[in-house]
Coordinates of C-alpha atoms and ligand atoms in Angstrom, one line a residue:
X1 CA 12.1 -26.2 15.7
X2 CA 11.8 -22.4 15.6
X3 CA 8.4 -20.9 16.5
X4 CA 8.3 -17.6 15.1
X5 CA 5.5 -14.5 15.5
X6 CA 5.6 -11.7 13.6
X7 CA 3.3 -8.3 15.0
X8 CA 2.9 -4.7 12.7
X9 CA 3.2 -4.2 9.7
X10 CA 4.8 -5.0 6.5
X11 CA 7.8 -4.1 7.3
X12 CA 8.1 -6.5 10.2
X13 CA 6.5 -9.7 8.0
X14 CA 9.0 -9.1 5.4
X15 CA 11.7 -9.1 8.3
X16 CA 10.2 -12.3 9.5
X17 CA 10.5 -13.8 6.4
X18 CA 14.4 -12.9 6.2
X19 CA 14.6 -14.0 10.0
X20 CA 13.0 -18.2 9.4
X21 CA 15.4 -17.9 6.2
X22 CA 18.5 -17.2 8.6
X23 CA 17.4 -19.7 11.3
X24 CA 16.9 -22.3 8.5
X25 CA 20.8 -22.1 7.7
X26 CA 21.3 -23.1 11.3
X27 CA 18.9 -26.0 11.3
X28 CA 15.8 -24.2 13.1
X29 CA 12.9 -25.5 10.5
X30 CA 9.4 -23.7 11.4
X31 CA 6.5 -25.1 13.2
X32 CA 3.1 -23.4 14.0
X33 CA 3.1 -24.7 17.3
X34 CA 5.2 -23.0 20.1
X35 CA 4.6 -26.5 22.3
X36 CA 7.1 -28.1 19.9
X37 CA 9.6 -25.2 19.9
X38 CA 13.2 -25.2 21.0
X39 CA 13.4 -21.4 20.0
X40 CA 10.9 -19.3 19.8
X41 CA 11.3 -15.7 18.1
X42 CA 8.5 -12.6 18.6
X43 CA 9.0 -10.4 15.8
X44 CA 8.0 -7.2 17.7
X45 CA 5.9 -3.7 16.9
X46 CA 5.6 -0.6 19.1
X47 CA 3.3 1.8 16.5
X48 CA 0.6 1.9 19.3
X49 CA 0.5 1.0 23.7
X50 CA -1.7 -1.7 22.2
X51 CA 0.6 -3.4 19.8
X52 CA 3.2 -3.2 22.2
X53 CA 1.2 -4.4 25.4
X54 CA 0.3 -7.6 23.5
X55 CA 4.4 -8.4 22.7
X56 CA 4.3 -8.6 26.9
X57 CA 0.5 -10.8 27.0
X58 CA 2.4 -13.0 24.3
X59 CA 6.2 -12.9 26.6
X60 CA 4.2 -14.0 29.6
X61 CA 2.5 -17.1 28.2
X62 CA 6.4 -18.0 26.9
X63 CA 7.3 -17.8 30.0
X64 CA 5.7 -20.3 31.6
X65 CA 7.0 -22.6 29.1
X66 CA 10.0 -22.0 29.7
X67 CA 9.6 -22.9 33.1
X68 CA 8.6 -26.5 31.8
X69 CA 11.5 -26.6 29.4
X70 CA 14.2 -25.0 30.5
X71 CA 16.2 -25.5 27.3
X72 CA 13.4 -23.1 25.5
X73 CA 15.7 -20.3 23.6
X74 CA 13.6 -17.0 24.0
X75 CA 14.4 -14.4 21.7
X76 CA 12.6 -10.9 20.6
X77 CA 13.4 -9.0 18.1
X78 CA 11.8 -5.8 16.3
X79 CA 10.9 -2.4 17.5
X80 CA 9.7 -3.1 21.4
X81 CA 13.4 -4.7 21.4
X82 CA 14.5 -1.5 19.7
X83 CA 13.4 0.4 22.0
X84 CA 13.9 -1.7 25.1
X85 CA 17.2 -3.1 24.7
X86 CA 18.8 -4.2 27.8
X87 CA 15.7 -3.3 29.9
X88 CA 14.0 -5.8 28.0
X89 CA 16.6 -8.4 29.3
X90 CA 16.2 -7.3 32.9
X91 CA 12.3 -6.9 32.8
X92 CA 12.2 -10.4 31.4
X93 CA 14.9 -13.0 32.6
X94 CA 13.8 -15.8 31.2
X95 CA 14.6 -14.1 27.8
X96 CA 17.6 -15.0 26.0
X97 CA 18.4 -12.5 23.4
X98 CA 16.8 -8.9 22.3
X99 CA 17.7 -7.8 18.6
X100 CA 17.1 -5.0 17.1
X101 CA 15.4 -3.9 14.1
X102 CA 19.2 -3.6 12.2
X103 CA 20.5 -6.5 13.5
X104 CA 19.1 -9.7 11.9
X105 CA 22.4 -10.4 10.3
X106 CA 23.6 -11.0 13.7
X107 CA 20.8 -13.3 14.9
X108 CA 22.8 -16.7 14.1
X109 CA 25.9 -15.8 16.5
X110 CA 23.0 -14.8 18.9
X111 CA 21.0 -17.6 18.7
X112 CA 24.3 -19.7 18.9
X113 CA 25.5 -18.0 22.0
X114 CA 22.1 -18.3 23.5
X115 CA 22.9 -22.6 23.0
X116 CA 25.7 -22.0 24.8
X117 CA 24.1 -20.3 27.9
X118 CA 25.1 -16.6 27.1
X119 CA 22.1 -13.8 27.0
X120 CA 22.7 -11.3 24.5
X121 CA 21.7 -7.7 23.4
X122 CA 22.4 -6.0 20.0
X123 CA 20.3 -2.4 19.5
X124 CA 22.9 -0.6 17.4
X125 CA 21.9 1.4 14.6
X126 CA 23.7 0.0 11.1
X127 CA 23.2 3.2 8.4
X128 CA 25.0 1.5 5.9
X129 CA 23.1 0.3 2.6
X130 CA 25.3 -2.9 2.8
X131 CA 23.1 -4.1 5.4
X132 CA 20.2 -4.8 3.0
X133 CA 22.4 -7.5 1.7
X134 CA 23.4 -9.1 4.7
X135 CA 20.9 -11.9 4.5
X136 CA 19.5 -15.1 2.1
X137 CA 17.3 -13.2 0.0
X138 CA 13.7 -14.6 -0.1
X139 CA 13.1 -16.1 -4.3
X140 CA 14.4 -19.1 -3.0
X141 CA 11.0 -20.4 -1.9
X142 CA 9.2 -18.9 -4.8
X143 CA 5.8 -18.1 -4.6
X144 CA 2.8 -15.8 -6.2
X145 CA 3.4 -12.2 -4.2
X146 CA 6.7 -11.0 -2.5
X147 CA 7.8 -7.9 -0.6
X148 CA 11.6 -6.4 -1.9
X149 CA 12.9 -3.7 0.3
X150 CA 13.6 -0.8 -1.4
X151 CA 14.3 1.6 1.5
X152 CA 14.1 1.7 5.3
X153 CA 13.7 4.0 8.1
X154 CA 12.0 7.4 8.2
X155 CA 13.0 10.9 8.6
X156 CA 10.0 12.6 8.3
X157 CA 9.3 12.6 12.2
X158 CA 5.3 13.1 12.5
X159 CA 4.9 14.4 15.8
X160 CA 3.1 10.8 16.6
X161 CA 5.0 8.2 15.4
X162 CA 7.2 5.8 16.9
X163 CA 8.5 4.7 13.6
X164 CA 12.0 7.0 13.0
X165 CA 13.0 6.5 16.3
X166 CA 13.1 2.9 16.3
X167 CA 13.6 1.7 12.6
X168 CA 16.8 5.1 12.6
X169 CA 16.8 7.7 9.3
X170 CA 16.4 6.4 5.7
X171 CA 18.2 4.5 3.7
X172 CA 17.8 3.7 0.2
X173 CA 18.8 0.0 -1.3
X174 CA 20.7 0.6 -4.9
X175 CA 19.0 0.3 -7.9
X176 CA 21.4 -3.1 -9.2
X177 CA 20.4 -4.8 -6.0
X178 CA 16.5 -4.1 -6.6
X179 CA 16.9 -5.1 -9.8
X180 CA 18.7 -7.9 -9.1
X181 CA 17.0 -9.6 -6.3
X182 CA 13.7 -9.0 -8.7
X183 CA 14.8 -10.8 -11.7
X184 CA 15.7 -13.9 -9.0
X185 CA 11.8 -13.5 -7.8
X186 CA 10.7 -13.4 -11.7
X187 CA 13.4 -16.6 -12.5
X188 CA 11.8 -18.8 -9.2
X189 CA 8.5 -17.8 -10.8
X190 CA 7.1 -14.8 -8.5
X191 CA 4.4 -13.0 -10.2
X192 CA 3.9 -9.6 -8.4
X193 CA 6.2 -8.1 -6.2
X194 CA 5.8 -5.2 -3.5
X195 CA 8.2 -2.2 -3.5
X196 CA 8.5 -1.6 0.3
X197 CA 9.9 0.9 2.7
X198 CA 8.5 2.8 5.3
X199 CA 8.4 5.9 2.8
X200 CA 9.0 4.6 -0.9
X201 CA 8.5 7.8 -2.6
X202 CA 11.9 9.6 -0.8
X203 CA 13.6 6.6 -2.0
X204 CA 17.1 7.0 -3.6
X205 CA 16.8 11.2 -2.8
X206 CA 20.5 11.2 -1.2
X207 CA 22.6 9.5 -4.3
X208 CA 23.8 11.2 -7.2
X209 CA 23.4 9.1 -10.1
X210 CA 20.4 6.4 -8.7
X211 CA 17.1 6.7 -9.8
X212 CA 14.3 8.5 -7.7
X213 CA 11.3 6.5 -7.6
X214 CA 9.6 6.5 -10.3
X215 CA 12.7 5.7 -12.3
X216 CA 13.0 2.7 -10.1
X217 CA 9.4 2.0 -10.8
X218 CA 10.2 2.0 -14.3
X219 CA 13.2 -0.4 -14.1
X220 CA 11.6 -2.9 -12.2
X221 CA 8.6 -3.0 -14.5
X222 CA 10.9 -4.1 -17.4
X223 CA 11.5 -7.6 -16.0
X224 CA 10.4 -10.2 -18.0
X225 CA 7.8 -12.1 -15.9
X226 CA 6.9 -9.9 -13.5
X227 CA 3.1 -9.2 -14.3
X228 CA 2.3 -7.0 -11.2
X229 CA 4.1 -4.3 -9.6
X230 CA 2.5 -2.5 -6.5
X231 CA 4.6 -0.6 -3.9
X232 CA 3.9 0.3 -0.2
X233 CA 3.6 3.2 2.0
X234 CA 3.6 6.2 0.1
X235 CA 4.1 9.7 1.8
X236 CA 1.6 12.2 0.4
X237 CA 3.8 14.8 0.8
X238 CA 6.1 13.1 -1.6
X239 CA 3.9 11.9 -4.6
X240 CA 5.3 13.8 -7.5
X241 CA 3.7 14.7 -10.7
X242 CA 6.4 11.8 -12.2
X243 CA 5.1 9.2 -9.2
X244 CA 1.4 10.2 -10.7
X245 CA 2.3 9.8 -14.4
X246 CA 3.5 5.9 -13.4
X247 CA 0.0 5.4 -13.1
X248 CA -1.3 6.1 -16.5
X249 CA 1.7 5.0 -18.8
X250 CA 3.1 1.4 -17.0
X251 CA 0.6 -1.1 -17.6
X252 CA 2.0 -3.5 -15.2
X253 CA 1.7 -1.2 -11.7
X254 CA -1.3 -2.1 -10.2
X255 CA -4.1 0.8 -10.0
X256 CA -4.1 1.0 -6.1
X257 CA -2.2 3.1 -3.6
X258 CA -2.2 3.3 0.0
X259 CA -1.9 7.1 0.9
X260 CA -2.4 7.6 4.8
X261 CA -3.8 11.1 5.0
X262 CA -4.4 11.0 8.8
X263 CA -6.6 13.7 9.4
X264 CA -8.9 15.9 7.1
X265 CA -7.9 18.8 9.1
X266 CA -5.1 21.6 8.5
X267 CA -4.9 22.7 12.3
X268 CA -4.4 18.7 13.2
X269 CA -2.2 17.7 10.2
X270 CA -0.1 20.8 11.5
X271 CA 0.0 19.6 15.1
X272 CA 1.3 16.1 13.1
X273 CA 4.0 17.7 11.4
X274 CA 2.8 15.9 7.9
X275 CA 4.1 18.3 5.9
X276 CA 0.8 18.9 3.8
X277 CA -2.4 20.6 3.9
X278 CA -6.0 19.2 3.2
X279 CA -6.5 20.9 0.4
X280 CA -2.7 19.6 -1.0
X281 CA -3.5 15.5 -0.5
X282 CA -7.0 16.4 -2.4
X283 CA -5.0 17.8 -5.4
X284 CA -2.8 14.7 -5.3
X285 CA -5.8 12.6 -5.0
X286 CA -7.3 14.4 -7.8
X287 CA -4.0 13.9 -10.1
X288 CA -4.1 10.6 -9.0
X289 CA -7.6 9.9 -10.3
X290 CA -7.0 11.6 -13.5
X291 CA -3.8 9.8 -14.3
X292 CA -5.7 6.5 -13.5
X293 CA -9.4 6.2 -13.3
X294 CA -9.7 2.7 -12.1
X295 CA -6.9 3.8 -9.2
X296 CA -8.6 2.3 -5.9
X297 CA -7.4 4.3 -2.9
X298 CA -6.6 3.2 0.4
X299 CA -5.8 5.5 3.9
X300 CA -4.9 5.3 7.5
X301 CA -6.7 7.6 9.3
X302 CA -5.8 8.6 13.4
X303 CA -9.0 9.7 15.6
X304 CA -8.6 12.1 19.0
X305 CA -4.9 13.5 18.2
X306 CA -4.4 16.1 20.7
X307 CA -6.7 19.1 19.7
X308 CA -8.9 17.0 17.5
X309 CA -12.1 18.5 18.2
X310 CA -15.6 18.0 16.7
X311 CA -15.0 20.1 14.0
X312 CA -11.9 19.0 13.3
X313 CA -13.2 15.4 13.4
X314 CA -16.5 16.3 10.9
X315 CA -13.2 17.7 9.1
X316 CA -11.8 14.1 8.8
X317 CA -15.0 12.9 7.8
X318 CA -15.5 15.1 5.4
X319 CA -12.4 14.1 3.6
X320 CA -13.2 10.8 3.6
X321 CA -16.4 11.1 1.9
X322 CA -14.5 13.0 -0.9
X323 CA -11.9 10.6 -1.3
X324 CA -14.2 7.6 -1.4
X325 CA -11.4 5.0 0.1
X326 CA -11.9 1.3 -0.8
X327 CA -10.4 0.9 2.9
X328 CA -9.2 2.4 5.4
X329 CA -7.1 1.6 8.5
X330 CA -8.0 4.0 11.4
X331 CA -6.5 3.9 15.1
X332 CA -7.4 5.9 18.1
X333 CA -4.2 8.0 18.9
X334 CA -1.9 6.6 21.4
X335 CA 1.1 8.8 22.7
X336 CA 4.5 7.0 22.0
X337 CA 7.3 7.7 23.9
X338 CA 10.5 10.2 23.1
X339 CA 8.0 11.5 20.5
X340 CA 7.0 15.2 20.0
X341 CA 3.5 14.8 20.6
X342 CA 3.8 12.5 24.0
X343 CA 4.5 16.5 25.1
X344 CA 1.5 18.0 23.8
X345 CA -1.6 18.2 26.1
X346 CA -4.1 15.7 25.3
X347 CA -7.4 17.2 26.7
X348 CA -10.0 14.4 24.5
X349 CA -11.5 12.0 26.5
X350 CA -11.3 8.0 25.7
X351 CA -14.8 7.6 25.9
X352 CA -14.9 10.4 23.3
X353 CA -12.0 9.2 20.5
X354 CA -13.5 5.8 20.7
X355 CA -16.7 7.2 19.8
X356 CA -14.7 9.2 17.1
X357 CA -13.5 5.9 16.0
X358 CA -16.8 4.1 15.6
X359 CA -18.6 6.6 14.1
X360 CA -15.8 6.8 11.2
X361 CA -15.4 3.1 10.7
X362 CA -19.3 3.7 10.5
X363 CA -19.2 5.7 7.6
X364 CA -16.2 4.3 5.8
X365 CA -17.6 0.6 6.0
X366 CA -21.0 2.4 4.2
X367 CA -18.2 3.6 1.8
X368 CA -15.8 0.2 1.6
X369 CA -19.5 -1.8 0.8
X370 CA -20.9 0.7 -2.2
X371 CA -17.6 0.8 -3.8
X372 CA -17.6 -3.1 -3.8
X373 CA -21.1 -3.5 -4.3
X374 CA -20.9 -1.3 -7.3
X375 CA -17.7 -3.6 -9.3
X376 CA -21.0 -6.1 -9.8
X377 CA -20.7 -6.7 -13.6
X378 CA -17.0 -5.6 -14.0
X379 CA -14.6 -7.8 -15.4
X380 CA -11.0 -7.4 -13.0
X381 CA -7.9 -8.4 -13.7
X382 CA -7.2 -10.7 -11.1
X383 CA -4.0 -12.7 -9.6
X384 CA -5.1 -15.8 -8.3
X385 CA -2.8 -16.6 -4.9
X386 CA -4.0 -19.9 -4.1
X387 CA -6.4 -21.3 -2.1
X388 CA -8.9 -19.2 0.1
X389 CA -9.2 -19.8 4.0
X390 CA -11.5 -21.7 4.0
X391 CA -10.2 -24.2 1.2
X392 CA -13.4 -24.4 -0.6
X393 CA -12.4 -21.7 -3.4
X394 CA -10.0 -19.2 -4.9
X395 CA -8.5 -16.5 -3.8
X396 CA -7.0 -13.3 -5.4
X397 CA -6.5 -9.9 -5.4
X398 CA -7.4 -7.2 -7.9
X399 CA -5.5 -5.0 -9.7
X400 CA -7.0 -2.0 -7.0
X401 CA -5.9 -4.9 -4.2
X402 CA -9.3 -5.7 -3.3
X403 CA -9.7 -9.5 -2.2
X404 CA -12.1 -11.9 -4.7
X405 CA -12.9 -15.6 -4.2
X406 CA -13.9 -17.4 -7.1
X407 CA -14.3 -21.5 -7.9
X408 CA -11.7 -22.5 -10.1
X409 CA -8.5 -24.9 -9.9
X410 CA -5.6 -24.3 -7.6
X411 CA -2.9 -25.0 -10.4
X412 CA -4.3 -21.6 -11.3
X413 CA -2.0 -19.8 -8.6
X414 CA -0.1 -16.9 -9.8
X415 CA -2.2 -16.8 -13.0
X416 CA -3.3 -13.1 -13.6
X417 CA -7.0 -14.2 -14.8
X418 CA -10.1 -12.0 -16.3
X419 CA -12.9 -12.0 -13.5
X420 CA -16.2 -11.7 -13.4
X421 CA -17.8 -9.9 -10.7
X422 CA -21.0 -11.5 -9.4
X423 CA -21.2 -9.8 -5.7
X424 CA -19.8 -7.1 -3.7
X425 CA -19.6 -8.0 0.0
X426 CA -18.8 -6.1 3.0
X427 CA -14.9 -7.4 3.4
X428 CA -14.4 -9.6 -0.3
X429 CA -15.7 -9.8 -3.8
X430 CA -17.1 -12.5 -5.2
X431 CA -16.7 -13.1 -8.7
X432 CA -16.6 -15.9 -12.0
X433 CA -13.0 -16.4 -14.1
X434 CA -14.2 -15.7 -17.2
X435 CA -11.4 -17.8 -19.3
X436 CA -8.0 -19.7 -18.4
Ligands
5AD1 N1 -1.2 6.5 17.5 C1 -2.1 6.0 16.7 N2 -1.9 5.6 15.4 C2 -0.6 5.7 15.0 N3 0.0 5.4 13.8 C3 1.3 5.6 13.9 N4 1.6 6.1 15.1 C4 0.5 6.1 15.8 C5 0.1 6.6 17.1 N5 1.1 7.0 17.9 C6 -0.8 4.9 12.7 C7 -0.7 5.8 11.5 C8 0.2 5.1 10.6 C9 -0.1 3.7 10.8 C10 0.9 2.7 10.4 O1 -0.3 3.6 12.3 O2 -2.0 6.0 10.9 O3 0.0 5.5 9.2
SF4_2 FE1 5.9 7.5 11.0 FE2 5.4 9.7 9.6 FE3 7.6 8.2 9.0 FE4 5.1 7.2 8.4 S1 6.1 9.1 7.5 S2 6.8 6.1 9.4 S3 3.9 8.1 10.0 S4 7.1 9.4 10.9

C-alpha cells in the first residue's frame, strides 16, 4: 500500500495525482494511513524555510517506522529533493530514493530498485515537452474539477523565489495534447478543468505556429461538455489586452483570477525583479474589471522583503484596499537559497514582518468578509463538487471560486446549479439552489 503526502502548491497536487496513478500500475493502491504502508512517498515543497522544515518534521516521524519495519520503502520526491539530491540521501539513510521534480516517469524503475535493496537518486533536468506525456493521464478516474498542465517551470527569476531554480525554465505542453487530454476529461465526465503552470500567460511564447494563451483559452473552451474553464497562476506582467478580452466574450471561463501582485510598492517590486510597477497591475486590474464586472480577484501578497519599510508596507496596504481581493494568500518573506535576494541585506526585524503580516491579514479578512457578506441576495452560478466536510451539506464553488454550502442531493455533483445566497461568512457562503 503506498502512503503518499503531497506539500505546496498546485503544481505539486497535480504531480501527486500523476505519481498514485504510476504506483497504481505497479500494484501500490493508496491508503491514508502511513501505519499500513509499504511505501511511503512525500511529495515535497521548498517556496518558504517553513514548507521545507516540515518535509524534515514529517521525514523524522518516518523514520522511526522504519525502524519497526524495516521493509518500509522511503521515497521523496518534489522540490526539497530537487534541490537536495544526493545530500538528501546522506542526511537521511533510512531514505530509499530522492526524485526530482522532472523525473516522475522514472519513479517505477526506482521504486523497483528500491524492492531490490538499491537506493537511488535522479535530479536531472528533462527540457523536453515529451516529458509531459510520459505518464497515465488523470480522466481515468473522472471526477467534477481537474488540473491539465499546460506549461511548467519559470523563467522570470523574482529575486525571492525558489521556484525557477528547482522546477528548471519553461516549457510549454502543445496545443493537440491540451486538447486532447481535455476532451478525455469531458468524455469520463469532468466538468471544469484548471489550466495550470507555474506562469500560464507565457505559455506557448517559444513555438512558431502554437497558440499563445488566450488562443489556447479559446480552444479548450470549445469542448463539448466542459462547462467551466478557470486557469492558474497568472503573471501580471504578462496579462495581455487579448488574456483580458477572454473575460468578457467566453462564457464558459470562470470570472476569477489569481494575480499575485506581491507588494503595493515600486521601490520593493523593483528589489523583486516583477517586472511591473504599481501603477501597471492597477491598470490591468482595472481592464480586468471592465472586461468582466463580476471578475472576483485573488493575490499573494509577501510582507518584510528586504527594504520593506513602513511606508512601503502602508504602500501594500494601500493597494489592497483598491483592489478589493476576495482572498488573499500573504507570507512573511523567507530568504531561499542560490536566489538573488538571499544576497540582499535584510535589516527588518521578525518581530516586525510578523506584525506586518497580522496587521494585513487584519485588513484583508475585513475585506474577504464585506465582499462575501455583500453576494447576500445574488443568485451564483454554482458547480456542485460533492459533499462538504462535514457530510451534512453541499459543497461548491462559484464562478469567482468562492466556496458555498447548500442542502441538496449528492447526485447533484458536477451539476453547475443557480444559487441562492442566504449568508456571507468569514471563510464560505451559504446559499439555497434555486432549481435542478
Ligand atoms: N518568501 C516568502 N514568500 C514567497 N513566495 C515565493 N517565494 C517566497 C519567499 N522566498 C510566495 C509568493 C508566491 C507564493 C506561491 O509564495 O507570494 O506567489
Ligand atoms: Fe517564482 Fe516569480 Fe516564477 Fe512565480 S513568476 S514562480 S514568483 S519566479
Amino acid at each position: 500500500m503506498l502512503y503518499l503526502e503531497t506539500f505546496g502548491c498546485q503544481m505539486n497536487v497535480s504531480d501527486s495525482e500523476k505519481i498514485a496513478a504510476l504506483m497504481r500500475g505497479i500494484g501500490y493502491a493508496e491508503t491514508p494511513d502511513p501505519m499500513l504502508a509499504d511505501l511511503i512517498l512525500l511529495n515535497t515543497c521548498s517556496i518558504r524555510a517553513k514548507a521545507e522544515q516540515r518535509v524534515y518534521g514529517h521525514l523524522g516521524k518516518f523514520k522511526a517506522m522504519k525502524a519497526d519495519r524495516p521493509g518500509l520503502i522511503i521515497g521523496v520526491g518534489g522540490c526539497v529533493a530537487q534541490q537536495e539530491g544526493e545530500r538528501l540521501l546522506k542526511k537521511a539513510p533510512f531514505v530509499n530514493l530522492v526524485f526530482g521534480t522532472h523525473n516522475l516517469h522514472l519513479l517505477q524503475d526506482m521504486v523497483g530498485a528500491a524492492q531490490g535493496g538499491t537506493r537511488s537518486v535522479e535530479t536531472d533536468f528533462l527540457d523536453d515537452e515529451g516529458r509531459f506525456d510520459l505518464f497515465p493521464a488523470g480522466h481515468a478516474e473522472g471526477g467534477v474539477s481537474k488540473f491539465v498542465t499546460v506549461m511548467q517551470g519559470c523563467d522570470n527569476f523574482c529575486a525571492y523565489c525558489i521556484v525557477p531554480h528547482v522546477r528548471g525554465r519553461e516549457i510549454s505542453r502543445s496545443a493537440a495534447k491540451v486538447v486532447e487530454e481535455v476532451e478525455a476529461l469531458a468524455a469520463a465526465g469532468v466538468t471544469e478543468v484548471t489550466l495550470l503552470g507555474q506562469n500560464v500567460n507565457s505559455y506557448g511564447s517559444r513555438k512558431a505556429g502554437e497558440p499563445d494563451f488566450p488562443e489556447l483559452l479559446r480552444l479548450v473552451a470549445q469542448i463539448d461538455g466542459i462547462r467551466r474553464l478557470r486557469f492558474t497562476t497568472s503573471h501580471p506582467k504578462d496579462i495581455s489586452p487579448q488574456l483580458i478580452d477572454c473575460f468578457a466574450d467566453i462564457p464558459k471561463l470562470a470570472p476569477h483570477i489569481h494575480l499575485p501582485a506581491q507588494s503595493g510598492c515600486d521601490a520593493v517590486l523593483k528589489g523583486m525583479n516583477r517586472g511591473y510597477s504599481r501603477a501597471a497591475y492597477l491598470d490591468k486590474v482595472a481592464a480586468l474589471k471592465a472586461a468582466c464586472p463580476r471578475i472576483q480577484l485573488t493575490g499573494d501578497m509577501i510582507v518584510g522583503f528586504p527594504g520593506e519599510d513602513e511606508e512601503a508596507f502602508q504602500q501594500t496596504l494601500s493597494l489592497m484596499d483598491e483592489v478589493q481581493y476576495a482572498d488573499l494568500f500573504s507570507f512573511i518573506y523567507s530568504a531561499r537559497p542560490g536566489t538573488k535576494a538571499a544576497g540582499y541585506p535584510d535589516e527588518v526585524g521578525y518581530a516586525e514582518k510578523q506584525g506586518r503580516l497580522e496587521r494585513l491579514q487584519a485588513a484583508q479578512k475585513k475585506i474577504t468578509l464585506a465582499r462575501n457578506e455583500s453576494l447576500v441576495g445574488s443568485v451564483q452560478q454554482v458547480l456542485i463538487e460533492g459533499l462538504s466536510t462535514s457530510g451534512d451539506s453541499l459543497f461548491g464553488r462559484t464562478g469567482g471560486n468562492r466556496g458555498a454550502i447548500m442542502s441538496g442531493d449528492p447526485s447533484l455533483a458536477g451539476r453547475v446549479l443557480e444559487v441562492r445566497i442566504v449568508e456571507g461568512l468569514q471563510t464560505i457562503l451559504k446559499g439555497e439552489i434555486l432549481h435542478v
